[in-house]
Amino acid sequence: MRIAMVSEHASPLAALGGPDAGGQNVYVARLTEELARRGHDVTVYTRRDSARLPDRVPLQGGGVVEHVSAGPAKPVPKDELLPYMPGFGTVLARAWERERPDVVHAHFWMSGMAAQIGAHEQGVPVVQTFHALGTVKRRHQGRRDTSPHDRVGIERQIGRSCARVLATCGDEVHELAEMGVPPGRVSVVPCGVDAERFHPGAHSAGVPERRERHRLLACGRLVPRKGYDKAIRALTRVPDTELLIAGGPEPGQLDADPEAARLRRLAERAGLGDRVRLLGAVDPDHMPGLMRGCDLVLCTPVYEPFGIVPLEAMACGVPVVATDVGGHRDTVADGHTGRRVPAGDPWAIAAAVRELLADEPLRRRMGAAGRERALARYTWQRVADGVEQVYQQVLTGHRVSEEVA
């Protein structure tokens, strides 16, 4: 099968941890590699954000990345990319006229816009994964939402006109239904985790020396919605425990990062300056060991479209305390692989953490259950199985509709 992935701002080649580099990048990279490993011809189209980038870059695990010239060849915040999507779509149309893909898989709403422009003339079916929805972002960020005004309307149109929406969790199906996208047009296939890299025996090279009896870890992009401030406040009620926060810019650049500065001020004011450590960007090779070296992983966002971090922790055999939002509702089995707590409530976080830290046998059982759950449901092989099925269903339906026409 010839598969075109469109991921306008989230390149599988990008370094993780920046403002616009996170779970979507991982999803596109790992899914591409797994599909390529199965013999599919996979090309990822992403926006050129540097004049020095080559036109084509083979991915180590299989597949190829093509850099599309659309807008200035420099980094542009994703919320400012909308004006360049028609041009992006025109480039795709020319490429697919020369070599038609069997199916297009668009990632994020602007990718969907470009993909539908590119696929229209050739009649290629488009599968859409939103990764995040504008309705959710607007609800939680209000006036701080920097998304283009037209985002929700465009997402609604894409959801109704694409061949299939591939959602990553059940919560997204309900959100799409509220937008007018019938659940019958939506398939659910979760994100995945590399269970061979994230495992209970992960080597602890590069892990900071422990200062307290217990260690908590929070990781991801260094942005306010991740709720690290709630984790810091929770720590005021959890004695003999330290909190590591991994993510954001390189360690030497943390002093210039506004969110890092805000979190450090909060920790100092709470008297936690010696128990909260911001690590900045962590070498991906060190992340499994960093997770394995902590007692609990905290996932505290106020909203989360899916959230890969809980899967990585579970694959490492570490219990998770996660907010009861988005994909966490599917991945974290409350009382079995960790605890889910109300979003925005640091005292609920603290209570769950104290409960688990006080019971080491319970943590071991939860860790083992998390590993078992990750292997049973969330490996990239399982994810690729589901995505392949969706592609085949779309292609079968597309051929039938062409024959009827």
Short mmCIF file of C-alpha atoms in Angstrom, two decimals:
data_model
loop_
_atom_site.label_atom_id
_atom_site.label_comp_id
_atom_site.label_asym_id
_atom_site.label_seq_id
_atom_site.Cartn_x
_atom_site.Cartn_y
_atom_site.Cartn_z
CA MET A 1 0.00 0.00 0.00
CA ARG A 2 1.29 3.47 -0.87
CA ILE A 3 0.57 5.71 2.15
CA ALA A 4 1.00 9.47 2.37
CA MET A 5 1.25 10.95 5.87
CA VAL A 6 0.69 14.71 6.15
CA SER A 7 1.99 16.33 9.33
CA GLU A 8 2.46 20.01 8.58
CA HIS A 9 4.10 21.17 11.84
CA ALA A 10 5.08 17.94 13.60
CA SER A 11 8.00 16.38 11.78
CA PRO A 12 9.09 12.89 12.83
CA LEU A 13 12.65 14.26 12.64
CA ALA A 14 12.12 17.06 15.20
CA ALA A 15 13.75 17.11 18.61
CA LEU A 16 11.06 16.64 21.23
CA GLY A 17 10.25 19.04 24.07
CA GLY A 18 9.77 22.32 22.19
CA PRO A 19 6.50 24.27 22.20
CA ASP A 20 5.22 22.50 19.06
CA ALA A 21 7.07 19.18 19.35
CA GLY A 22 5.55 16.38 21.37
CA GLY A 23 3.27 13.37 21.11
CA GLN A 24 2.19 13.98 17.52
CA ASN A 25 5.79 13.83 16.34
CA VAL A 26 6.26 10.51 18.15
CA TYR A 27 3.01 9.12 16.77
CA VAL A 28 3.85 9.97 13.16
CA ALA A 29 7.41 8.66 13.45
CA ARG A 30 6.58 5.35 15.13
CA LEU A 31 3.50 4.62 13.02
CA THR A 32 5.45 5.36 9.84
CA GLU A 33 8.27 3.04 10.88
CA GLU A 34 5.93 0.21 11.84
CA LEU A 35 3.93 0.46 8.61
CA ALA A 36 7.15 0.60 6.56
CA ARG A 37 8.41 -2.46 8.40
CA ARG A 38 5.33 -4.29 7.12
CA GLY A 39 6.24 -3.50 3.53
CA HIS A 40 4.12 -0.41 2.95
CA ASP A 41 5.55 2.54 1.00
CA VAL A 42 5.19 5.47 3.42
CA THR A 43 6.05 9.12 2.77
CA VAL A 44 5.64 11.82 5.43
CA TYR A 45 5.06 15.35 4.14
CA THR A 46 6.00 18.08 6.62
CA ARG A 47 6.69 21.79 6.28
CA ARG A 48 10.24 22.95 5.55
CA ASP A 49 11.26 25.14 8.51
CA SER A 50 14.90 25.61 7.52
CA ALA A 51 16.58 26.38 4.20
CA ARG A 52 19.27 23.84 5.09
CA LEU A 53 16.92 20.87 5.13
CA PRO A 54 17.25 18.37 2.27
CA ASP A 55 14.20 17.66 0.14
CA ARG A 56 14.01 14.01 1.24
CA VAL A 57 15.28 12.28 4.39
CA PRO A 58 15.00 8.50 4.88
CA LEU A 59 13.79 7.51 8.35
CA GLN A 60 16.03 5.06 10.16
CA GLY A 61 13.18 2.63 10.78
CA GLY A 62 11.73 2.90 7.28
CA GLY A 63 9.77 5.41 5.26
CA VAL A 64 10.88 8.82 4.05
CA VAL A 65 10.24 12.44 5.03
CA GLU A 66 9.63 15.02 2.30
CA HIS A 67 10.03 18.69 3.23
CA VAL A 68 7.38 20.88 1.63
CA SER A 69 8.10 24.53 0.92
CA ALA A 70 5.07 26.41 2.28
CA GLY A 71 5.70 29.78 3.88
CA PRO A 72 9.08 30.97 5.14
CA ALA A 73 11.82 28.38 5.54
CA LYS A 74 12.14 29.02 9.26
CA PRO A 75 10.32 27.96 12.44
CA VAL A 76 6.81 29.40 12.64
CA PRO A 77 4.44 28.75 15.59
CA LYS A 78 1.80 26.29 14.46
CA ASP A 79 -1.02 28.72 15.24
CA GLU A 80 0.39 31.03 12.56
CA LEU A 81 0.63 28.44 9.77
CA LEU A 82 -2.93 28.56 8.43
CA PRO A 83 -2.22 31.08 5.60
CA TYR A 84 0.36 28.67 4.15
CA MET A 85 -1.90 25.61 4.00
CA PRO A 86 -3.36 26.29 0.51
CA GLY A 87 0.18 26.44 -0.86
CA PHE A 88 1.06 23.27 1.05
CA GLY A 89 -1.98 21.57 -0.51
CA THR A 90 -0.98 22.70 -4.00
CA VAL A 91 2.47 21.11 -3.57
CA LEU A 92 0.80 17.88 -2.45
CA ALA A 93 -1.53 17.92 -5.46
CA ARG A 94 1.45 18.17 -7.84
CA ALA A 95 3.29 15.37 -6.03
CA TRP A 96 0.26 13.07 -6.02
CA GLU A 97 -0.46 13.75 -9.67
CA ARG A 98 2.96 12.29 -10.43
CA GLU A 99 2.61 9.36 -8.00
CA ARG A 100 -0.85 8.75 -6.58
CA PRO A 101 -1.00 7.33 -3.03
CA ASP A 102 -3.61 4.75 -2.13
CA VAL A 103 -4.57 6.56 1.06
CA VAL A 104 -3.67 9.83 2.79
CA HIS A 105 -3.46 10.07 6.58
CA ALA A 106 -3.59 13.68 7.81
CA HIS A 107 -2.37 14.62 11.29
CA PHE A 108 -3.79 17.78 12.92
CA TRP A 109 -6.51 19.98 11.47
CA MET A 110 -4.28 22.12 9.23
CA SER A 111 -2.75 18.99 7.75
CA GLY A 112 -6.30 17.86 6.99
CA MET A 113 -6.96 21.08 5.15
CA ALA A 114 -3.81 20.72 3.03
CA ALA A 115 -4.42 16.99 2.48
CA GLN A 116 -7.95 17.51 1.18
CA ILE A 117 -6.71 20.16 -1.25
CA GLY A 118 -3.97 17.81 -2.44
CA ALA A 119 -6.17 14.71 -2.68
CA HIS A 120 -9.20 16.28 -4.38
CA GLU A 121 -8.22 16.02 -8.05
CA GLN A 122 -6.88 12.48 -7.75
CA GLY A 123 -9.82 11.29 -5.65
CA VAL A 124 -7.58 9.86 -2.93
CA PRO A 125 -9.38 9.00 0.33
CA VAL A 126 -8.21 10.99 3.37
CA VAL A 127 -8.12 9.55 6.89
CA GLN A 128 -8.00 12.30 9.52
CA THR A 129 -6.41 12.20 12.99
CA PHE A 130 -6.85 15.52 14.79
CA HIS A 131 -4.55 14.81 17.79
CA ALA A 132 -6.18 17.83 19.48
CA LEU A 133 -9.48 19.61 18.93
CA GLY A 134 -10.05 23.34 18.91
CA THR A 135 -13.25 23.05 20.96
CA VAL A 136 -11.31 21.51 23.84
CA LYS A 137 -8.47 24.01 23.65
CA ARG A 138 -10.89 26.96 23.53
CA ARG A 139 -12.88 25.62 26.48
CA HIS A 140 -9.81 25.33 28.69
CA GLN A 141 -7.70 28.26 27.51
CA GLY A 142 -10.38 30.84 26.77
CA ARG A 143 -8.78 34.13 25.79
CA ARG A 144 -5.32 32.56 26.02
CA ASP A 145 -6.15 30.33 23.06
CA THR A 146 -4.01 31.51 20.15
CA SER A 147 -5.62 29.21 17.57
CA PRO A 148 -6.98 30.84 14.40
CA HIS A 149 -10.59 31.95 14.75
CA ASP A 150 -11.70 29.58 11.95
CA ARG A 151 -10.19 26.46 13.52
CA VAL A 152 -13.35 24.87 14.94
CA GLY A 153 -15.37 25.46 11.77
CA ILE A 154 -12.63 23.97 9.59
CA GLU A 155 -12.30 20.96 11.90
CA ARG A 156 -16.04 20.39 11.68
CA GLN A 157 -15.91 20.52 7.88
CA ILE A 158 -12.93 18.16 7.73
CA GLY A 159 -14.60 15.70 10.09
CA ARG A 160 -17.71 15.57 7.93
CA SER A 161 -15.95 15.36 4.55
CA CYS A 162 -12.97 13.07 5.08
CA ALA A 163 -13.24 9.35 4.40
CA ARG A 164 -12.79 8.46 8.07
CA VAL A 165 -11.81 10.14 11.33
CA LEU A 166 -9.29 8.09 13.28
CA ALA A 167 -9.65 9.21 16.91
CA THR A 168 -7.14 8.25 19.59
CA CYS A 169 -9.53 7.86 22.55
CA GLY A 170 -13.18 7.53 23.46
CA ASP A 171 -13.35 11.04 24.87
CA GLU A 172 -12.56 12.40 21.40
CA VAL A 173 -15.50 10.51 19.87
CA HIS A 174 -17.89 12.32 22.22
CA GLU A 175 -16.27 15.67 21.48
CA LEU A 176 -16.56 15.08 17.73
CA ALA A 177 -20.23 14.13 18.09
CA GLU A 178 -20.85 17.47 19.83
CA MET A 179 -19.27 19.10 16.76
CA GLY A 180 -21.69 17.29 14.45
CA VAL A 181 -19.40 14.44 13.33
CA PRO A 182 -21.45 11.23 13.70
CA PRO A 183 -19.77 8.49 15.80
CA GLY A 184 -20.38 6.10 12.88
CA ARG A 185 -17.79 8.06 10.88
CA VAL A 186 -15.15 7.64 13.61
CA SER A 187 -12.83 4.74 14.45
CA VAL A 188 -10.78 4.66 17.68
CA VAL A 189 -7.17 3.53 17.56
CA PRO A 190 -4.97 4.69 20.46
CA CYS A 191 -1.43 5.98 20.44
CA GLY A 192 1.33 3.54 21.31
CA VAL A 193 4.55 3.01 23.22
CA ASP A 194 7.85 1.37 22.34
CA ALA A 195 7.69 -1.39 24.95
CA GLU A 196 11.14 -2.69 24.00
CA ARG A 197 12.75 0.65 24.87
CA PHE A 198 10.50 1.49 27.82
CA HIS A 199 10.70 -1.56 30.07
CA PRO A 200 11.09 -2.42 33.77
CA GLY A 201 14.80 -3.17 33.47
CA ALA A 202 15.69 0.16 31.82
CA HIS A 203 19.28 1.20 32.55
CA SER A 204 19.56 4.27 34.78
CA ALA A 205 22.46 6.04 33.02
CA GLY A 206 22.21 9.82 33.25
CA VAL A 207 19.66 9.77 36.10
CA PRO A 208 20.24 12.50 38.72
CA GLU A 209 21.26 11.40 42.21
CA ARG A 210 18.28 11.02 44.53
CA ARG A 211 18.07 13.56 47.35
CA GLU A 212 14.91 12.41 49.12
CA ARG A 213 13.37 9.12 50.16
CA HIS A 214 10.84 9.18 47.33
CA ARG A 215 11.01 10.56 43.81
CA LEU A 216 8.22 11.75 41.52
CA LEU A 217 8.65 12.48 37.83
CA ALA A 218 6.62 14.71 35.52
CA CYS A 219 7.64 15.08 31.90
CA GLY A 220 6.55 16.59 28.62
CA ARG A 221 6.46 19.96 26.95
CA LEU A 222 7.12 22.87 29.31
CA VAL A 223 3.80 24.66 28.81
CA PRO A 224 1.17 25.79 31.36
CA ARG A 225 -1.53 23.32 30.32
CA LYS A 226 0.64 20.41 31.49
CA GLY A 227 -0.18 21.40 35.08
CA TYR A 228 3.30 21.18 36.57
CA ASP A 229 2.30 23.99 38.92
CA LYS A 230 -0.35 21.67 40.41
CA ALA A 231 2.27 18.98 40.91
CA ILE A 232 4.49 21.48 42.75
CA ARG A 233 1.63 22.58 45.00
CA ALA A 234 0.82 18.93 45.70
CA LEU A 235 4.40 18.40 46.88
CA THR A 236 3.79 20.75 49.82
CA ARG A 237 1.67 17.94 51.31
CA VAL A 238 4.02 15.07 50.44
CA PRO A 239 7.05 14.97 52.79
CA ASP A 240 10.40 13.30 52.13
CA THR A 241 9.78 13.43 48.39
CA GLU A 242 11.35 15.22 45.43
CA LEU A 243 9.85 16.15 42.07
CA LEU A 244 11.78 16.08 38.80
CA ILE A 245 10.30 17.90 35.81
CA ALA A 246 11.77 16.80 32.47
CA GLY A 247 11.12 18.72 29.27
CA GLY A 248 11.50 22.10 27.65
CA PRO A 249 14.68 23.69 26.32
CA GLU A 250 18.20 22.46 26.88
CA PRO A 251 19.28 22.78 30.55
CA GLY A 252 21.52 25.75 29.78
CA GLN A 253 18.56 27.66 28.32
CA LEU A 254 16.08 27.09 31.14
CA ASP A 255 16.83 30.46 32.74
CA ALA A 256 15.41 32.20 29.66
CA ASP A 257 12.24 30.08 29.53
CA PRO A 258 9.15 31.88 30.94
CA GLU A 259 7.40 28.71 32.12
CA ALA A 260 10.57 27.41 33.78
CA ALA A 261 10.95 30.74 35.58
CA ARG A 262 7.31 30.64 36.73
CA LEU A 263 7.65 27.12 38.10
CA ARG A 264 10.89 27.92 39.89
CA ARG A 265 9.33 30.97 41.53
CA LEU A 266 6.36 28.88 42.62
CA ALA A 267 8.67 26.24 44.13
CA GLU A 268 10.72 28.85 45.99
CA ARG A 269 7.63 30.58 47.39
CA ALA A 270 6.33 27.21 48.60
CA GLY A 271 9.64 26.43 50.31
CA LEU A 272 10.37 23.61 47.85
CA GLY A 273 13.42 25.02 46.10
CA ASP A 274 15.55 22.05 47.13
CA ARG A 275 12.86 19.43 46.32
CA VAL A 276 11.85 20.55 42.81
CA ARG A 277 14.34 20.16 39.99
CA LEU A 278 13.77 21.24 36.39
CA LEU A 279 15.93 19.06 34.14
CA GLY A 280 15.17 20.69 30.80
CA ALA A 281 15.40 18.54 27.68
CA VAL A 282 16.47 14.99 28.49
CA ASP A 283 18.29 12.71 26.05
CA PRO A 284 15.58 10.34 24.74
CA ASP A 285 17.90 7.42 25.45
CA HIS A 286 17.86 8.36 29.13
CA MET A 287 14.08 8.71 29.50
CA PRO A 288 13.29 5.01 30.19
CA GLY A 289 15.90 4.88 32.96
CA LEU A 290 14.68 8.18 34.39
CA MET A 291 11.15 6.79 34.61
CA ARG A 292 12.31 3.48 36.02
CA GLY A 293 14.26 5.32 38.72
CA CYS A 294 11.23 7.04 40.23
CA ASP A 295 8.46 5.80 42.50
CA LEU A 296 5.58 7.40 40.60
CA VAL A 297 5.05 9.30 37.34
CA LEU A 298 2.73 12.31 37.57
CA CYS A 299 0.65 13.34 34.54
CA THR A 300 -1.21 16.47 35.65
CA PRO A 301 -2.46 18.39 32.57
CA VAL A 302 -5.71 20.35 32.76
CA TYR A 303 -6.56 18.73 29.43
CA GLU A 304 -4.80 16.13 27.31
CA PRO A 305 -5.97 14.88 23.89
CA PHE A 306 -4.25 11.55 24.53
CA GLY A 307 -0.99 11.59 26.48
CA ILE A 308 1.85 9.18 25.69
CA VAL A 309 3.71 9.66 29.01
CA PRO A 310 1.35 7.39 31.01
CA LEU A 311 1.98 4.61 28.48
CA GLU A 312 5.75 5.04 28.79
CA ALA A 313 5.53 4.88 32.58
CA MET A 314 3.26 1.82 32.50
CA ALA A 315 5.62 0.07 30.05
CA CYS A 316 8.44 0.73 32.55
CA GLY A 317 6.40 -0.85 35.34
CA VAL A 318 5.89 2.44 37.21
CA PRO A 319 2.46 3.46 38.59
CA VAL A 320 0.87 6.66 37.29
CA VAL A 321 -1.07 9.43 39.01
CA ALA A 322 -2.93 11.16 36.21
CA THR A 323 -5.66 13.74 35.85
CA ASP A 324 -9.03 12.38 34.76
CA VAL A 325 -9.00 13.93 31.29
CA GLY A 326 -8.88 12.91 27.63
CA GLY A 327 -6.90 9.81 26.80
CA HIS A 328 -5.96 9.22 30.46
CA ARG A 329 -9.49 7.87 30.91
CA ASP A 330 -8.68 5.07 28.48
CA THR A 331 -5.07 4.33 29.38
CA VAL A 332 -4.82 4.63 33.18
CA ALA A 333 -6.97 2.01 34.91
CA ASP A 334 -7.86 3.72 38.20
CA GLY A 335 -6.89 1.58 41.17
CA HIS A 336 -5.21 -0.99 38.90
CA THR A 337 -2.31 0.70 37.08
CA GLY A 338 -2.39 3.97 39.01
CA ARG A 339 -4.83 6.61 40.14
CA ARG A 340 -6.91 9.16 38.24
CA VAL A 341 -7.67 12.42 40.02
CA PRO A 342 -9.72 15.53 39.17
CA ALA A 343 -7.88 18.00 36.94
CA GLY A 344 -6.67 21.19 38.58
CA ASP A 345 -6.83 19.80 42.14
CA PRO A 346 -3.35 19.67 43.73
CA TRP A 347 -4.72 18.28 46.99
CA ALA A 348 -6.28 15.31 45.19
CA ILE A 349 -2.90 14.73 43.53
CA ALA A 350 -1.20 14.88 46.93
CA ALA A 351 -3.67 12.43 48.49
CA ALA A 352 -3.19 9.89 45.69
CA VAL A 353 0.59 10.23 45.85
CA ARG A 354 0.65 9.77 49.64
CA GLU A 355 -1.57 6.70 49.36
CA LEU A 356 0.72 5.02 46.84
CA LEU A 357 4.03 6.04 48.42
CA ALA A 358 2.86 4.55 51.72
CA ASP A 359 2.26 1.12 50.16
CA GLU A 360 5.23 -0.34 48.28
CA PRO A 361 3.56 -3.73 47.57
CA LEU A 362 0.64 -1.85 45.98
CA ARG A 363 3.05 0.12 43.79
CA ARG A 364 4.70 -3.10 42.67
CA ARG A 365 1.34 -4.64 41.78
CA MET A 366 0.26 -1.52 39.91
CA GLY A 367 3.56 -1.39 38.06
CA ALA A 368 3.25 -5.00 36.94
CA ALA A 369 -0.36 -4.42 35.87
CA GLY A 370 0.68 -1.33 33.93
CA ARG A 371 3.34 -3.26 32.03
CA GLU A 372 0.83 -6.00 31.21
CA ARG A 373 -1.74 -3.44 30.02
CA ALA A 374 0.81 -1.64 27.83
CA LEU A 375 1.85 -4.90 26.15
CA ALA A 376 -1.73 -6.05 25.64
CA ARG A 377 -3.14 -2.82 24.20
CA TYR A 378 -0.61 -0.13 23.39
CA THR A 379 2.41 -1.43 21.51
CA TRP A 380 3.03 0.22 18.14
CA GLN A 381 2.39 -3.16 16.55
CA ARG A 382 -1.14 -3.12 18.02
CA VAL A 383 -1.63 0.47 16.90
CA ALA A 384 -0.48 -0.32 13.36
CA ASP A 385 -2.86 -3.31 13.28
CA GLY A 386 -5.77 -0.96 13.99
CA VAL A 387 -4.64 1.73 11.57
CA GLU A 388 -4.16 -0.83 8.78
CA GLN A 389 -7.70 -2.06 9.33
CA VAL A 390 -9.04 1.49 9.02
CA TYR A 391 -7.06 2.04 5.81
CA GLN A 392 -8.42 -1.21 4.34
CA GLN A 393 -12.00 -0.31 5.30
CA VAL A 394 -11.61 3.11 3.71
CA LEU A 395 -10.11 1.68 0.52
CA THR A 396 -12.83 -0.97 0.24
CA GLY A 397 -15.55 1.64 0.69
CA HIS A 398 -13.82 3.95 -1.73
CA ARG A 399 -13.64 1.27 -4.44
CA VAL A 400 -17.30 0.41 -3.94
CA SER A 401 -18.33 4.06 -4.26
CA GLU A 402 -16.25 4.43 -7.45
CA GLU A 403 -17.89 1.33 -8.95
CA VAL A 404 -21.37 2.67 -8.11
CA ALA A 405 -20.52 6.01 -9.66
#
